Structures are given as structure tokens and as C-alpha cells.
């Protein structure tokens, strides 16, 4: 049988990472950190979901039960789950007062989904990683900040942050009943 591993991080990025876009006009700054194991299980069991009926109630649960910062799990700041919009990884907007941020949100999310599907160590999916976008510097002209510029930049900054946060492989467990 083919064994699928998961990539994760054991610590927080030792420094803020920067990635420039291919045209050198845009910059993303980010860090990553590990996700609580109980929270990972809640997400996989479907108790914490990307689009709940009561978003504010779920934010309170994340804050109270899992010790997350209430500003980070605010519905407008918790941008995505990944991979495929439902996995046990978060993309969090931790920026303050960035111009044009709404215009690149989808591109950053796509780069996060790409990185979450194919991690930096051995192209395996990520599990238990919280990505925090700390700052963004964007070109004033919208033609210079399209999907082709922002998506690979987001992926690179996530990979760089993971390399600085003790990246690791998770060992697979198979549950089997023999009768």
C-alpha cells in the first residue's frame, strides 16, 4: 500500500519571513506555528468548520477552548482552512491597515491551498499548521498585483516560514480490525 505522510511544524518560525513577487513589486511577510492537536481533531471530526451557521460562536469556542487570540479567529481575519478549504490548517490575516488587501485575498488563499496540498519537505499535504500573514507591501497599480504575482509569492513565504519552524513529518497510523 502507498503510505501518505503529513507535513507539520513543531515550533514557531524563528523570524518573520519575506517573499517578493516575481516582478519584485509586491512583498508578503508571514510566520507559521503549530496547531493544537485537539483543535486538529475537532476540525477533522467536523466540529470546527469553515462556514458555520454561527461564525461568532465558533470564534468564541476557538478563543475559549483552544486559547487562540480573539482578533485572529474573527470571521474577517480567519481567511481559510486548508488544503481544499476543509483541512486542519489555518490561514490568518494578522495585518493592520494594509491598502488593497481585499484585492489579493483570493490570490493569497490560492497560494496557501497550493502550499497546504504540496508541502515543502516531500510534496505531502500539511496538517496542524497556522499561517499568519503579518504584513503586505503592494504596488499601487493593480496590474502588478495579479494572481500570477501573488499566488507563488504566498506559497514561497509559507515554505520559508515552515523551514524556520522545525518542519517535521507526521507518522501515519492505520487502524485495522482483524476478525
C-alpha positions as a printed Julia matrix, in Angstrom:
179×3 Matrix{Float64}:
   0.0     0.0     0.0
   1.02    3.59   -0.61
   1.74    5.4     2.65
   0.75    9.05    2.77
   2.52   11.24    5.28
   1.61   14.7     6.54
   3.99   17.59    6.97
   3.82   19.82   10.03
   5.85   22.21   12.16
   6.97   21.64   15.73
   7.66   25.26   16.66
   7.02   28.85   15.68
   9.05   30.48   12.9
  12.29   31.83   14.36
  11.83   35.07   12.41
   9.37   36.8    10.11
   9.84   35.65    6.52
   9.63   37.82    3.43
   8.89   36.81   -0.13
   8.93   39.11   -3.15
   6.7    38.62   -6.15
   8.27   37.59   -9.48
   8.08   41.2   -10.7
   9.65   42.44   -7.4
   6.81   44.95   -6.83
   4.95   43.12   -4.01
   6.09   41.67   -0.69
   4.44   39.29    1.76
   5.63   38.84    5.36
   4.49   35.78    7.33
   5.2    33.33   10.13
   3.87   29.86   10.89
   3.22   27.98   14.08
   1.84   24.64   15.23
  -1.85   24.0    15.79
  -3.15   22.42   18.98
  -3.66   18.63   18.48
  -7.16   18.76   19.99
  -8.11   21.52   17.55
  -6.82   19.44   14.63
  -9.04   16.57   15.76
 -12.08   18.86   16.16
 -11.59   20.11   12.59
 -11.26   16.59   11.21
 -14.34   15.45   13.18
 -16.32   18.32   11.64
 -16.96   20.21   14.89
 -14.94   23.25   13.74
 -15.88   24.02   10.14
 -15.0    26.7     7.56
 -18.56   28.07    7.18
 -20.53   27.52   10.39
 -24.09   28.71   10.94
 -22.95   30.91   13.81
 -19.48   32.22   12.97
 -19.14   34.32   16.12
 -19.99   31.35   18.35
 -17.27   29.27   16.69
 -14.8    32.15   17.19
 -15.66   32.15   20.91
 -15.04   28.38   21.08
 -11.65   28.78   19.35
 -10.75   31.54   21.79
 -12.03   29.89   24.98
 -11.26   26.2    24.4
  -8.09   26.45   22.31
  -6.52   29.68   23.59
  -6.43   31.46   20.26
  -6.32   35.26   20.05
  -9.87   36.57   19.53
  -8.62   39.06   16.93
  -7.15   36.21   14.85
 -10.24   33.99   14.8
 -12.59   36.85   13.99
 -14.58   35.86   10.88
 -12.86   38.56    8.83
  -9.36   37.51    9.93
  -9.58   33.7     9.63
  -9.21   33.58    5.85
  -9.08   29.85    5.11
  -8.82   26.24    6.14
  -6.56   24.11    4.01
  -5.97   22.03    1.98
  -9.13   22.1    -0.14
 -10.88   24.51    2.19
 -11.55   21.95    4.93
  -8.25   20.61    6.32
  -6.59   21.14    9.7
  -4.55   24.23    8.73
  -5.42   27.91    9.12
  -4.56   31.0     7.08
  -4.89   34.04    9.36
  -4.74   37.7     8.38
  -2.7    39.38   11.12
  -2.13   42.61    9.18
  -3.11   46.1    10.25
  -4.21   48.78    7.81
  -2.9    47.37    4.51
  -4.15   49.02    1.32
  -5.54   46.8    -1.45
  -5.58   43.74    0.84
  -9.07   42.65   -0.24
  -7.89   42.59   -3.84
  -5.21   39.97   -3.14
  -7.06   37.89   -0.51
  -8.12   35.25   -3.06
  -4.6    35.04   -4.52
  -3.02   34.57   -1.08
  -5.66   31.95   -0.26
  -4.86   30.08   -3.51
  -1.14   30.13   -2.66
  -1.97   28.8     0.82
  -4.11   25.98   -0.65
  -1.27   25.1    -3.04
   1.25   25.02   -0.18
  -1.14   23.04    2.05
  -1.64   20.39   -0.66
   2.08   20.07   -1.5
   4.33   20.86    1.46
   7.97   21.93    1.33
   9.66   18.74    2.58
   8.35   15.98    0.32
   5.31   17.33   -1.52
   2.86   15.84    1.02
  -0.18   17.66    2.49
   0.21   19.86    5.57
  -1.51   19.18    8.9
  -1.61   21.3    12.03
  -0.02   24.47   10.6
  -1.23   28.0    11.33
  -0.01   30.57    8.79
  -0.13   34.22    9.87
   0.22   36.9     7.19
   1.81   39.74    9.17
   2.32   42.46    6.6
   1.89   43.1     2.9
   3.51   45.7     0.65
   1.72   46.05   -2.67
   2.29   48.02   -5.85
  -0.2    50.86   -6.33
  -1.04   49.77   -9.89
  -3.41   46.77   -9.88
  -1.87   45.24  -13.0
   1.27   44.47  -10.96
  -0.55   42.54   -8.21
  -2.48   39.86  -10.09
  -2.88   36.15   -9.31
   0.33   35.25  -11.2
   2.32   37.57   -8.94
   0.73   36.95   -5.52
  -0.04   33.2    -5.55
   3.56   31.91   -5.96
   4.75   34.59   -3.55
   2.32   33.36   -0.89
   3.48   29.77   -1.4
   7.15   30.75   -1.11
   6.66   32.77    2.08
   4.78   29.84    3.67
   7.57   27.42    2.72
  10.26   29.78    4.04
   8.37   30.21    7.32
   7.99   26.44    7.66
  11.71   25.88    7.15
  12.32   28.22   10.12
   9.74   26.5    12.35
  11.21   23.0    12.81
   9.45   21.22    9.92
   8.63   17.57   10.5
   6.83   14.59    9.01
   3.91   13.01   10.84
   3.95    9.24   11.05
   0.85    7.58    9.6
  -1.29    5.34   11.78
  -3.52    2.71   10.31
  -6.37    1.27   12.34
  -7.25   -2.23   11.28
  -9.58   -4.84   12.72
  -8.8    -8.48   12.06
 -11.65  -10.87   12.65
